[in-house]
Structure formats: structure tokens, C-alpha cells
XYZ file of C-alpha atoms in Angstrom:
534
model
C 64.888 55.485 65.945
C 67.979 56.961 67.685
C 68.176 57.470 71.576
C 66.996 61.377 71.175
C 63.626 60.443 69.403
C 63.232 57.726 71.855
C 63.295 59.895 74.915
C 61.594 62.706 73.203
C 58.777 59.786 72.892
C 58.884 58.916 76.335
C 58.684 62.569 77.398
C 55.616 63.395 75.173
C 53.618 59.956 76.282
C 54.454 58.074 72.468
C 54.465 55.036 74.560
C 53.023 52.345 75.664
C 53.788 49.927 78.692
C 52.247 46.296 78.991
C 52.637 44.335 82.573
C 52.312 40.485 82.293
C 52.104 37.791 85.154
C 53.457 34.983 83.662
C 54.023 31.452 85.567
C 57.117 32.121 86.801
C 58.437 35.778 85.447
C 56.396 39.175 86.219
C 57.450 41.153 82.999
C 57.293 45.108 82.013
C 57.634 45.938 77.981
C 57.428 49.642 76.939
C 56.921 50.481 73.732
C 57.454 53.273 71.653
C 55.378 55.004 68.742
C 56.712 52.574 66.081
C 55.253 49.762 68.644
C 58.975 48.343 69.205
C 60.165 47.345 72.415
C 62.250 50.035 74.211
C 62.539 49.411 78.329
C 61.661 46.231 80.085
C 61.588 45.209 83.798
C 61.119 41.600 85.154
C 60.822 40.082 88.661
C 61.120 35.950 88.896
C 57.894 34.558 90.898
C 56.671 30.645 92.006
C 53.378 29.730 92.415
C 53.072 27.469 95.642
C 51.449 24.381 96.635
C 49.668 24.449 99.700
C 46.919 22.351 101.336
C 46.211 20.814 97.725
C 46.203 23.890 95.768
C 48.498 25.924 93.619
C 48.420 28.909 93.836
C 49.948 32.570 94.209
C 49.701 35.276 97.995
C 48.448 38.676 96.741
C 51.429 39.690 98.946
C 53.170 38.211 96.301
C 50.834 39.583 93.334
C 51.904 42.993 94.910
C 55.226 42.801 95.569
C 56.086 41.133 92.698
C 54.625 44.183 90.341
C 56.249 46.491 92.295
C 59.445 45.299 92.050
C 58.943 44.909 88.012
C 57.648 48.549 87.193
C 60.888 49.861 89.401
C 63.196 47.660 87.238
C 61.311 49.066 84.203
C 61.859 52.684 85.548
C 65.580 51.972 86.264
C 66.060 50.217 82.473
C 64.824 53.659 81.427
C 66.075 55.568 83.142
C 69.709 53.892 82.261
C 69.261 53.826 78.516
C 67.439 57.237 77.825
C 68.429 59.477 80.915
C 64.548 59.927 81.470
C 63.197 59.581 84.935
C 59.634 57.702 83.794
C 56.419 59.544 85.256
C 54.055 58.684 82.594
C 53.198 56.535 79.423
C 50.466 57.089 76.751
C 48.662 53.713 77.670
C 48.452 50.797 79.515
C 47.416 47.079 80.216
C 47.566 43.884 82.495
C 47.683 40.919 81.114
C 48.184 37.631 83.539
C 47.767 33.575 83.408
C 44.736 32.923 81.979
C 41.444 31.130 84.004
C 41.875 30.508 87.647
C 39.351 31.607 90.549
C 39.207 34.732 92.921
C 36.692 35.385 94.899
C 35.996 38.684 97.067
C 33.842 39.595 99.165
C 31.565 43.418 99.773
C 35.127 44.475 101.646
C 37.145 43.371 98.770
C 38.638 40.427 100.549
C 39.942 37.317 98.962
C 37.400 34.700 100.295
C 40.260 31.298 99.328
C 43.705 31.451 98.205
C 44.132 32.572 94.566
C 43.085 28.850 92.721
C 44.982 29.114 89.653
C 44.703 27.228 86.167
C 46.900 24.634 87.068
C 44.932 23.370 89.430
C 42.783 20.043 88.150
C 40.431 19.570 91.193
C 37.054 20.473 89.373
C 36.015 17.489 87.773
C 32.360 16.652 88.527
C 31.775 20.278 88.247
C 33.298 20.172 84.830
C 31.637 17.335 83.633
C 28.049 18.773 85.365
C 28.651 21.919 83.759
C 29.918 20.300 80.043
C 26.407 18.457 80.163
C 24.561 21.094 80.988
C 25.644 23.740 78.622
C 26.798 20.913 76.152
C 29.454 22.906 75.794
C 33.253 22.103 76.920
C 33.975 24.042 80.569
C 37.460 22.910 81.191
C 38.334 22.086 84.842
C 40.311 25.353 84.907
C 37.651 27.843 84.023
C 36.408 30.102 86.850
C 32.671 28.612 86.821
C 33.859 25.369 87.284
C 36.176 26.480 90.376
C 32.741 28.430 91.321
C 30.240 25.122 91.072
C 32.919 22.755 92.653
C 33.123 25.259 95.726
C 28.910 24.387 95.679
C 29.425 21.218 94.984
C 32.142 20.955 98.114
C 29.736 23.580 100.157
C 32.857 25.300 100.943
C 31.256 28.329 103.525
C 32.141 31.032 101.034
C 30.459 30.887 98.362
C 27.616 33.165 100.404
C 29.755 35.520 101.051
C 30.834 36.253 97.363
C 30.364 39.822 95.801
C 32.805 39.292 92.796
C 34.892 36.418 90.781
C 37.714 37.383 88.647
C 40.904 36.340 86.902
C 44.169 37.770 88.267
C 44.961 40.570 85.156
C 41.374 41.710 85.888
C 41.858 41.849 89.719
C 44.985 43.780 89.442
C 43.704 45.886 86.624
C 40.379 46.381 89.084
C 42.976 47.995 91.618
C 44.464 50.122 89.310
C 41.481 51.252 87.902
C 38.362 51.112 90.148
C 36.836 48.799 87.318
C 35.408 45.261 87.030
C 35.721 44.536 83.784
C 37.705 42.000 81.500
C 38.933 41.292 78.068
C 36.887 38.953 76.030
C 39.772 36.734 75.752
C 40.348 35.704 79.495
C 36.438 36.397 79.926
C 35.924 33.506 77.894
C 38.220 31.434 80.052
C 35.714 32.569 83.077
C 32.121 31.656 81.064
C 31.238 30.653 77.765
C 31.077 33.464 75.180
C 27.873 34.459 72.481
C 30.697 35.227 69.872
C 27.802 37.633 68.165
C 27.003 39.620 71.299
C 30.598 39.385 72.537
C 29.611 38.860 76.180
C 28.907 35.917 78.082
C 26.195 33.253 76.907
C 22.645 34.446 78.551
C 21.433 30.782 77.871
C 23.808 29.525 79.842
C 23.855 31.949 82.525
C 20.128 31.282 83.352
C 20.437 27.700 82.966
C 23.280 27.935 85.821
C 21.375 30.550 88.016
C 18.012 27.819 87.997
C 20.617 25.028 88.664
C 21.964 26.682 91.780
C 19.041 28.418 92.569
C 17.946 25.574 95.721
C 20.890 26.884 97.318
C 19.186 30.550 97.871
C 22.775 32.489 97.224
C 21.825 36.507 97.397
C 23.288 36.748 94.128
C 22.692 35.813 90.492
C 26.084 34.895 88.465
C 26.217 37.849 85.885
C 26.277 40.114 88.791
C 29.379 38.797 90.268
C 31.720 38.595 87.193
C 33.542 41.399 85.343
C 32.078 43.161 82.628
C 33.190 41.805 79.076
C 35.216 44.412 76.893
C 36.586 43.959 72.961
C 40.261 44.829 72.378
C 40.093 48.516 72.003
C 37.417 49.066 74.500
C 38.032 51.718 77.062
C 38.325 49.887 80.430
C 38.919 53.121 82.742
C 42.507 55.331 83.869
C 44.735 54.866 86.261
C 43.089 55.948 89.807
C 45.891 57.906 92.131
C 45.324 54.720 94.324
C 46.226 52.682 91.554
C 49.644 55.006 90.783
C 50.721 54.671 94.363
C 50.014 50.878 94.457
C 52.497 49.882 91.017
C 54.732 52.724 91.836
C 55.627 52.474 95.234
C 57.959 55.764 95.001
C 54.916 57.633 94.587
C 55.961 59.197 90.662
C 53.804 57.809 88.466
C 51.175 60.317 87.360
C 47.210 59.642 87.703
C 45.011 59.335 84.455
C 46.457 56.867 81.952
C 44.191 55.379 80.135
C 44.164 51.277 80.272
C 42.902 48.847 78.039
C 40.487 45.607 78.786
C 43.205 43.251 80.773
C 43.356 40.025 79.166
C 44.928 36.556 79.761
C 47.952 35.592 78.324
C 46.392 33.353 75.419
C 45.289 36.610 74.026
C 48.472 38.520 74.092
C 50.472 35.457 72.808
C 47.978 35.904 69.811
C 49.072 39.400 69.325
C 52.511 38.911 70.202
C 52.613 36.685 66.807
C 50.194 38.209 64.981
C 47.730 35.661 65.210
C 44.683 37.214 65.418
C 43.352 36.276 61.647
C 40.933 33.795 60.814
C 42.966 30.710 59.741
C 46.289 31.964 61.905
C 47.388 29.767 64.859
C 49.965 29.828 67.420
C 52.072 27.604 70.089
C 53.023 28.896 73.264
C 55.394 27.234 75.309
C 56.168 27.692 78.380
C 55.333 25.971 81.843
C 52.844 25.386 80.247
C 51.880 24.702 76.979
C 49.127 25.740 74.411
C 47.915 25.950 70.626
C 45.256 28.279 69.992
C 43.439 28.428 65.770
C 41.390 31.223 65.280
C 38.427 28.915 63.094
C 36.647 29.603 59.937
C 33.314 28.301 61.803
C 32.136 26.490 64.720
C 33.091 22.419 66.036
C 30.668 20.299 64.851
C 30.423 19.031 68.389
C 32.045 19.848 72.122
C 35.179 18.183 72.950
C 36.727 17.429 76.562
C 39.941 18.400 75.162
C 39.581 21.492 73.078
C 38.623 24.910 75.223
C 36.293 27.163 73.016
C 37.841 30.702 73.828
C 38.292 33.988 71.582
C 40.291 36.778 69.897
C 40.644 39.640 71.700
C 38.655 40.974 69.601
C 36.098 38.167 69.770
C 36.295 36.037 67.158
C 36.121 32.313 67.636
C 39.451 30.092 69.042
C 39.961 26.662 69.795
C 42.454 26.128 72.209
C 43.997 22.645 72.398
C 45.800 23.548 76.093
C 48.359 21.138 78.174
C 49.196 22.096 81.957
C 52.911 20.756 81.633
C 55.655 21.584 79.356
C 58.870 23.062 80.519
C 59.045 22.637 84.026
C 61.082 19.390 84.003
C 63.188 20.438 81.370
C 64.193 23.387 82.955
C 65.226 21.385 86.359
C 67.090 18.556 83.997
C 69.188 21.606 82.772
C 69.537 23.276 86.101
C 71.263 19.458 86.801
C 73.647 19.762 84.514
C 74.843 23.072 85.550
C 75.074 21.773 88.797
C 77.441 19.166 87.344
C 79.240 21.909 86.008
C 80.134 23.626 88.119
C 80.779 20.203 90.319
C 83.464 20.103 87.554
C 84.819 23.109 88.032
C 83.360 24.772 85.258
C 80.815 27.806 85.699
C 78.514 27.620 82.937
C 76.319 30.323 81.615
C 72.548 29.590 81.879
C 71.888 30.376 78.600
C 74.850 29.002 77.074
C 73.812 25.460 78.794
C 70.349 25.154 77.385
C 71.410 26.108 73.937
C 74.228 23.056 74.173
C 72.072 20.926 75.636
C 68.789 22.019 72.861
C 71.128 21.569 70.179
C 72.442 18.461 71.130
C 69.082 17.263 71.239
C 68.921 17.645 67.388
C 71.721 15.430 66.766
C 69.479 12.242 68.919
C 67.620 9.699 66.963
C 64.092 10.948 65.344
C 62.287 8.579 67.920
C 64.497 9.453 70.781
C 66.189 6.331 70.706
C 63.188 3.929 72.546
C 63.638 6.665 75.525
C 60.414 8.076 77.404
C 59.223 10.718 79.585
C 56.475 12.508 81.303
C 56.493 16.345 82.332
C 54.195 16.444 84.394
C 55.001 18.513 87.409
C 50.965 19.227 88.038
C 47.977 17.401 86.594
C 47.213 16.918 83.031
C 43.274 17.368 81.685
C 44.439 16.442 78.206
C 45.343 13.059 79.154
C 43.345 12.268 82.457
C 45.748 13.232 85.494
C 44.217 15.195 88.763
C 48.262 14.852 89.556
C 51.222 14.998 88.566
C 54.657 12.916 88.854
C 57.526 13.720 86.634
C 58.868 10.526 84.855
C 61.928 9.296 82.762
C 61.616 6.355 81.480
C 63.969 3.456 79.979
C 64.518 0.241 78.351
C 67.181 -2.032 78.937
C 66.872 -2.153 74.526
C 66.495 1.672 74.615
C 69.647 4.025 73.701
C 70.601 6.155 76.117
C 72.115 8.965 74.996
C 72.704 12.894 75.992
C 70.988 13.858 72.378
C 68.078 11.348 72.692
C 67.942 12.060 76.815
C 67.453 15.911 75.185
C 65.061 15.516 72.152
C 63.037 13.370 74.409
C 62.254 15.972 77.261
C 62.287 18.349 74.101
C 59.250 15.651 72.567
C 57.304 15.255 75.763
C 56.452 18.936 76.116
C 54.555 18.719 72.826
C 53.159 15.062 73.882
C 49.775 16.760 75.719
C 49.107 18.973 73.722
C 49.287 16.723 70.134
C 46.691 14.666 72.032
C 44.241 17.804 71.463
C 45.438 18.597 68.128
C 44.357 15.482 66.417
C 41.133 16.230 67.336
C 41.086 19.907 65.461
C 43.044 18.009 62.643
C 42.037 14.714 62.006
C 38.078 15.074 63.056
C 37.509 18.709 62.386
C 39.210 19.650 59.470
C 40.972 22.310 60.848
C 43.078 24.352 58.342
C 45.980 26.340 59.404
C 47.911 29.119 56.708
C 50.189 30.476 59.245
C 51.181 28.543 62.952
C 53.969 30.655 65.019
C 55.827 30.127 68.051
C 56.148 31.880 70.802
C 57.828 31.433 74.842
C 61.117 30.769 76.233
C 61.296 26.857 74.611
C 61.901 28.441 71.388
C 64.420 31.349 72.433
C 67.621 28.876 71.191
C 67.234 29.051 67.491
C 66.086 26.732 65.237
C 65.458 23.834 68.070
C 62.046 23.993 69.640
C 60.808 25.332 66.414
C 62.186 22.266 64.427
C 60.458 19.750 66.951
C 57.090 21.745 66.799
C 57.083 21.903 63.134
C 57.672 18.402 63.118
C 55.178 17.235 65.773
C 52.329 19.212 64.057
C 53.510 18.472 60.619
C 53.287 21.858 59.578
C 55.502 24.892 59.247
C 56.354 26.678 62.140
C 57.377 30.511 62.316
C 59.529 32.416 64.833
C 59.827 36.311 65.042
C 62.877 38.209 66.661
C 60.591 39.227 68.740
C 59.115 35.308 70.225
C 61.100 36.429 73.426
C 59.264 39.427 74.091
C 56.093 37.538 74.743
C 52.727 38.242 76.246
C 54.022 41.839 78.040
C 54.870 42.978 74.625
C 51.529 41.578 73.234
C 49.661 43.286 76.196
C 51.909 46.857 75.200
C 50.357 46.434 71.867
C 46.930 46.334 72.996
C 47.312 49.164 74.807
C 48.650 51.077 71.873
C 45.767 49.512 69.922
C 43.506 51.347 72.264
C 45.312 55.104 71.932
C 46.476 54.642 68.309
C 43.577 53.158 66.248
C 41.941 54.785 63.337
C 38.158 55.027 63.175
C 36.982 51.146 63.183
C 40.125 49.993 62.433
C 40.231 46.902 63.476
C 42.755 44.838 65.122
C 44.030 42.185 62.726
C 44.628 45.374 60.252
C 46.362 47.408 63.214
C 49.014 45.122 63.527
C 49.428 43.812 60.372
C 50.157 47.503 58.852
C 51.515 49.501 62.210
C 53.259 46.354 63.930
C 54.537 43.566 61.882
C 54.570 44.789 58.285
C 57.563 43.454 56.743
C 58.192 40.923 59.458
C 56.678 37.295 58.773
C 59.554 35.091 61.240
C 62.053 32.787 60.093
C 59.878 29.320 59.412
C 60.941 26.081 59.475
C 59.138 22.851 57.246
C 58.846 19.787 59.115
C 61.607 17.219 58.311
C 59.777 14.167 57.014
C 61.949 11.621 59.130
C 61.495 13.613 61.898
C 57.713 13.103 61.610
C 57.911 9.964 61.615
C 60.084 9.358 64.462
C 57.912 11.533 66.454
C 54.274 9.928 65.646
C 56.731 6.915 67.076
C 56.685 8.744 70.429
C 53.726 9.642 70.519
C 52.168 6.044 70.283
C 54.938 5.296 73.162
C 53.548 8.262 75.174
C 50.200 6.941 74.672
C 50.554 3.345 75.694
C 53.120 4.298 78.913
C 50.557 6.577 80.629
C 49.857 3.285 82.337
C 53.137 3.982 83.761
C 52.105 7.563 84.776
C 49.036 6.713 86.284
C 51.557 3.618 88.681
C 53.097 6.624 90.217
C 50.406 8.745 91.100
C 48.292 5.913 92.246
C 51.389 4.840 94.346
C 51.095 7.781 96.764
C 54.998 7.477 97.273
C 55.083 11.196 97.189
């Protein structure tokens, strides 16, 4: 489409606009009729750690959006000569899991508890025996039974428990509801009645019942919605709170928010029984869409859901590109120490590339990326390691494909499971997130630590904002029970399967050879977070 037909589409409402909170980037995507990418607006965000807990000020939540939708309004505004009032749909999407609790006044009881945080154990474990049923330590009812469990004061007091896409989308909107997706981050999920498991929502209102709260736990969640679910318009409260310079129009309708899980699977198309997808990131996740159920729980596989509902297992690692990312902030510091100012992007794609040219099992090198705590391997905390040999050969390519390795480390841990003891079959796997935007590198080193091909589309960069655009057009644009594998295999990505890559034999081998290093050194790991140096 030329630049006339694209502003004529922005002028009629052809569009649609998806907002994402990511870890560390607040993103915008519009989209046009044809579902491609046209305007985007981003704003760089940290989450914090304070008094134990990481997590995010809804001074920030606010500010942050803000400051994204007026960067999306001046990208369009520059490209098309439109002055942006209105689009034809919208969504939030946002970091899946996490814990928010409000009160009758709408007040945030605790600081935002996000899904990094690993301080829920016994309530995980409680819960996991209970239900036998896998409730990671990051879910919201296990951040709701730990605050019982820790008789934090207000728990009382609570009126509502959300995710962060649902609370913004519930200020937007007026409405508590949530896409089945992140929902099933929250509670466990009756795949046939696509809402939350009544079994196990009776079995935890009798276990928490001696505590005499006012309220019973359906009650205080969001309402679960399928992808293409009406989930309510933007109020004129809601305008005025994203679009600060008061001229975004009222009325646009919005679809179920979801977390970012879900809009990675729609971002690569991976919606389809027997599809699967990798996003990395700062953090790190696979997610399958099964043929049928586990034959049993597992501590490391989350039991989530399509967007549309349909079954997921979700082998999920806290830690993957944080490290890396301050390793190559290091050497652009040296850089420019040197006299040289090196481009940010032209610095990871040396340094990614070089990375190919290290030994297939890094050389005897060995690291750990873990900036937070790790469920998949055992870790409340966190303490980013490199580790040497005196034997081990320390180069810049096998310093590189070993922080390139260790991202992938966690996360194999899960996969083995789905693989080796489940059977799990896989026709399609595609990556997605910033650790595969140099070409060919990430991918490689995914393919080969799954050992299976990977895919990449031109569009891995675009992410969850774009994936949470085309839900939105998904909810304007759908035919008559259409549903949404076949929406965006025929309207979205119809001639576009990726570039894939097969995994390199050697390079199998050499990293199955770093994996059984990773496994033995997290003796190492657990040294320096037992040391309390830090």
C-alpha cells in the first residue's frame, strides 16, 4: 500500500493499534487493513527492586503509556501527515502473571508483585497439592495464598486481583475482565468451559474459609474472555488517561487484554495445535500448543492456553538476556574508552556473530544469567556468574556463544520434560524477541539447543504489540465463527512461513556438553547466593 491508501486507512478507522508492557520497553504498533505494521511508539521502562520485591509504580504504568501513545501519534503524524484521533480497535497486552490487588476505592493494596518475583513457595507447593495441578510461584493465586500464608493485613481489604494488561485495560474501559491467556496465568483454566476451574475454586474458598475473608475468590478476579470476545470501548476517562492531549475520541472498541505469552503466539502464528514458539527476552519462554493433556503435573511446565483457549504448556525461565545485554553495554563502554563510538546495534551484531565462530561447547567456559531467581532450576535469587577454568579457552567467540548458551540453559531444563517424558511433537517452533533481531545467530543456537528447526519472520521484531494489534483486528475483522488460527493464517501470514534454520549436528552436541556443565555448576550458583556477599 502507498502512503495515500495508508492515511486514507487511518482516516476511515482501517486500523488497528496494540499497546504492550514489556520488561523493559512500553511499545505502540498500528496496523493497517492488510494487518501490517504502519506507526509505532516506544518508551524504555525498569522494573525496581525494593524491600524484596520487583516490581513496577503505577506512576510509572501511567507515565510510561503516555509517553508511548504520544510517540505513536508523532510517528504518524510524521509519515502520513495525519493528526491520529481514532483507530478501528484496540488492546493491552502486558507481562504475563504477577499480583495487584485493589481495594472498594480502587487502590493498590502492595506494590505491583510482578512475575519475576520467586517468593511464593509454600504457597505454590500448598496450592500444586491441592489442585494436583502445577501453580507456578508466579501465578496470581499463589501471590494471593502466600499474602494468607504471611497474614499480610490486606488481604481483608481486597475487592479485586488482576494482572497489569487487565488493570490498565480496566481503566480504559470500566471493565474487569481478562483474556484467557493471562487468565490462566491468574487460576487454572476448564479448557471446555474456557473459564477458571470451579473445582478448584471451591476447594480454595473451603481452604481459606477459617480465615472469614468477606469475599469468595471468583468474585475478586476478572471475568475470563476468548480472543474475539467483546471486552467493552474506550470510556472518555479512559481517552483522557492514554492521551494526555485530550484528542483521542471515546468509543473504540477493545479486545480481552492478554499477557504477552499470548500475543507472542500470535505474533508467530502459533496458535495451531502442534505449533510452538520461543520468546526471548529478559526473560525467556517456550510455549506448545498440545494434541492432549500431561499425563501428570510437573513443577516445571505451567499449564496455560491459546487465546483462544486451547491447551499450552509453557516450559518458562525468569532469566535470559539481562546479563548479556550489560556484557555488551561493557564493551561499548570500552569503545568508546578507545576512542571509538560504536553503534548499539552494530555492537551486538559483532559481538552475536562472533559468537558463532567459538567452539560448539564454548570452549570449557560457563555462566549463569541470573539477574532474579530461577523456578526452573531452584533459585528464590539470583547472582549473575561467569565462570572459568584454568583448562578452559577463553576466548571473545566462546565468552559470546556462552552468554548466547546460558539464556537457553533454564529453559532446556523444562523442555526435556515435554520431550523426553511426554512425547511432545512439534511441526513448526518460531522465534520471536530482541535475542533473535541479528540474523541467523540466536536462531542458530535455539535450533540447536532444542534440536529442532527454528523459524524467524521479518516481522520477530515487532513482537507482542504487534501480536496484541492483531487481536484487536481479530475482534473488528472476523467473519462469522471464524476462528483465530484461520484468521491469521489467511488475512495475516499467508505467504509468509520465516526463514528456518536446521540444527547443526556438531552444534548439538557441543551444546548437550553445556548443558551437563550447567547442570553440575549450579552448585556454584547456589555458593553465591548462599554467601550473602551481595
Amino acid at each position: 500500500m502507498n502512503i495515500q491508501e495508508i492515511k486514507k486507512g487511518i482516516l476511515e478507522n482501517k486500523t488497528a493499534l496494540g499497546i504492550e508492557f514489556g520488561s523493559t520497553r512500553i511499545k505502540a504498533v498500528l496496523v493497517n487493513e492488510k494487518n501490517l505494521p504502519i506507526a509505532s511508539g516506544g518508551y524504555e521502562w525498569e522494573n525496581r527492586y525494593e524491600n524484596g520485591i520487583w516490581t513496577y509504580s503505577l506512576e510509572d504504568v501511567w507515565k510510561g503509556v503516555q509517553e508511548c501513545y504520544q510517540k505513536l501519534v508523532q510517528d504518524v503524524n510524521e509519515k502520513y501527515g495525519v493528526e491520529l484521533t481514532s483507530v478501528g480497535a484496540m488492546g493491552i497486552s502486558a507481562m504475563m502473571h504477577g499480583y495487584m490487588p485493589f481495594n472498594k476505592n480502587g487502590e493498590l493494596l502492595v506494590p505491583f508483585r510482578t512475575w519475576r518475583n520467586n517468593i511464593t513457595e509454600k504457597a505454590s507447593d500448598a496450592l500444586t497439592e491441592l489442585f494436583q495441578y502445577n501453580i507456578p510461584q508466579r501465578w496470581s493465586i499463589a501471590h494471593l495464598y502466600q499474602a494468607i500464608l504471611n497474614k499480610e493485613e490486606h488481604v481483608k481489604d481486597i475487592d479485586y486481583i488482576t494482572t497489569l494488561e487487565a488493570y490498565v485495560h480496566w481503566k480504559l474501559t470500566g471493565k474487569k475482565v481478562l483474556g484467557i491467556g493471562d487468565a490462566a496465568g491468574m487460576f487454572p483454566i476448564d479448557i471446555a468451559a474456557k473459564d477458571y476451574n470451579q473445582d478448584m475454586i471451591e476447594k480454595f474458598d473451603h481452604l481459606i474459609a477459617p480465615y472469614g475473608f468477606s469475599w469468595k475468590l471468583r468474585d475478586i478476579m476478572p471475568k475470563v474472555l476468548v480472543a474475539g470476545q467483546d471486552a467493552g470501548f474506550l470510556t472518555e476517562e479512559g481517552a483522557r488517561l492514554l492521551d494526555v492531549k485530550g484528542k483521542l475520541k471515546a468509543g473504540i472498541p477493545m479486545c480481552p487484554p492478554e499477557g504477552d505469552a499470548g500475543t507472542g503466539m500470535v505474533a508467530t502464528n502459533s496458535v495451531a495445535r502442534r505449533t510452538g514458539n520461543v520468546s526471548a527476552g529478559t526473560s525467556v519462554f517456550a510455549m506448545i500448543v498440545l494434541e492432549k493433556e500431561l499425563s501428570r503435573p510437573y513443577k516445571e511446565i505451567d499449564m496455560v492456553t491459546t487465546p483462544s483457549g486451547d491447551l499450552v504448556a509453557m516450559a518458562h525461565s525468569n532469566n535470559c538476556t539481562s546479563d548479556l545485554n550489560a556484557w555488551v553495554g561493557l564493551f561499548g563502554e570500552f569503545a568508546e574508552a578507545m576512542g571509538i563510538k560504536a553503534d548499539t546495534s552494530k555492537l551486538f551484531e559483532v559481538l552475536y556473530n562472533k559468537a558463532l565462530e567459538g567452539d560448539v561447547d564454548c570452549g570449557g567456559l560457563l555462566s549463569y544469567c541470573y539477574f532474579s531467581g530461577e523456578h526452573m532450576t531452584g533459585f528464590e535469587e539470583g547472582r549473575p556468574l561467569f565462570v572459568r577454568s584454568p583448562e578452559s579457552r577463553f576466548t571473545l567467540a566462546n565468552f559470546m556463544r556462552t552468554n548466547l548458551y546460558t539464556c537457553f540453559g533454564a529453559m532446556r531444563v523444562g523442555l526435556n520434560i515435554l520431550f523426553e517424558k511426554e512425547g511432545v511433537k512439534v511441526d513448526r517452533l518460531l522465534g520471536h524477541g530482541g535475542l533473535f533481531k541479528t540474523k541467523g545467530v540466536g536462531q542458530q543456537i535455539l535450533a540447536d539447543a532444542v534440536n529442532a528447526p527454528v523459524s524467524v519472520m521479518e516481522t520477530a521484531g515487532e513482537g507482542g504489540a504487534w501480536g496484541i494489534a492483531l487481536l484487536a483486528s481479530y475482534l473488528i475483522n472476523k467473519e462469522k465463527g471464524e476462528t483465530l488460527d484461520h484468521f491469521l493464517d489467511t488475512e495475516v501470514f499467508e505467504g509468509n512461513e520465516g526463514t528456518s534454520l536446521m540444527p547443526d549436528p556438531q552444534g548439538v552436541k557441543g551444546f548437550q556438553e553445556f548443558m551437563d556443565r550447567y547442570i553440575k555448576g549450579l552448585e556454584i550458583e547456589k555458593a553465591a547466593v548462599n554467601s550473602k556477599i551481595w
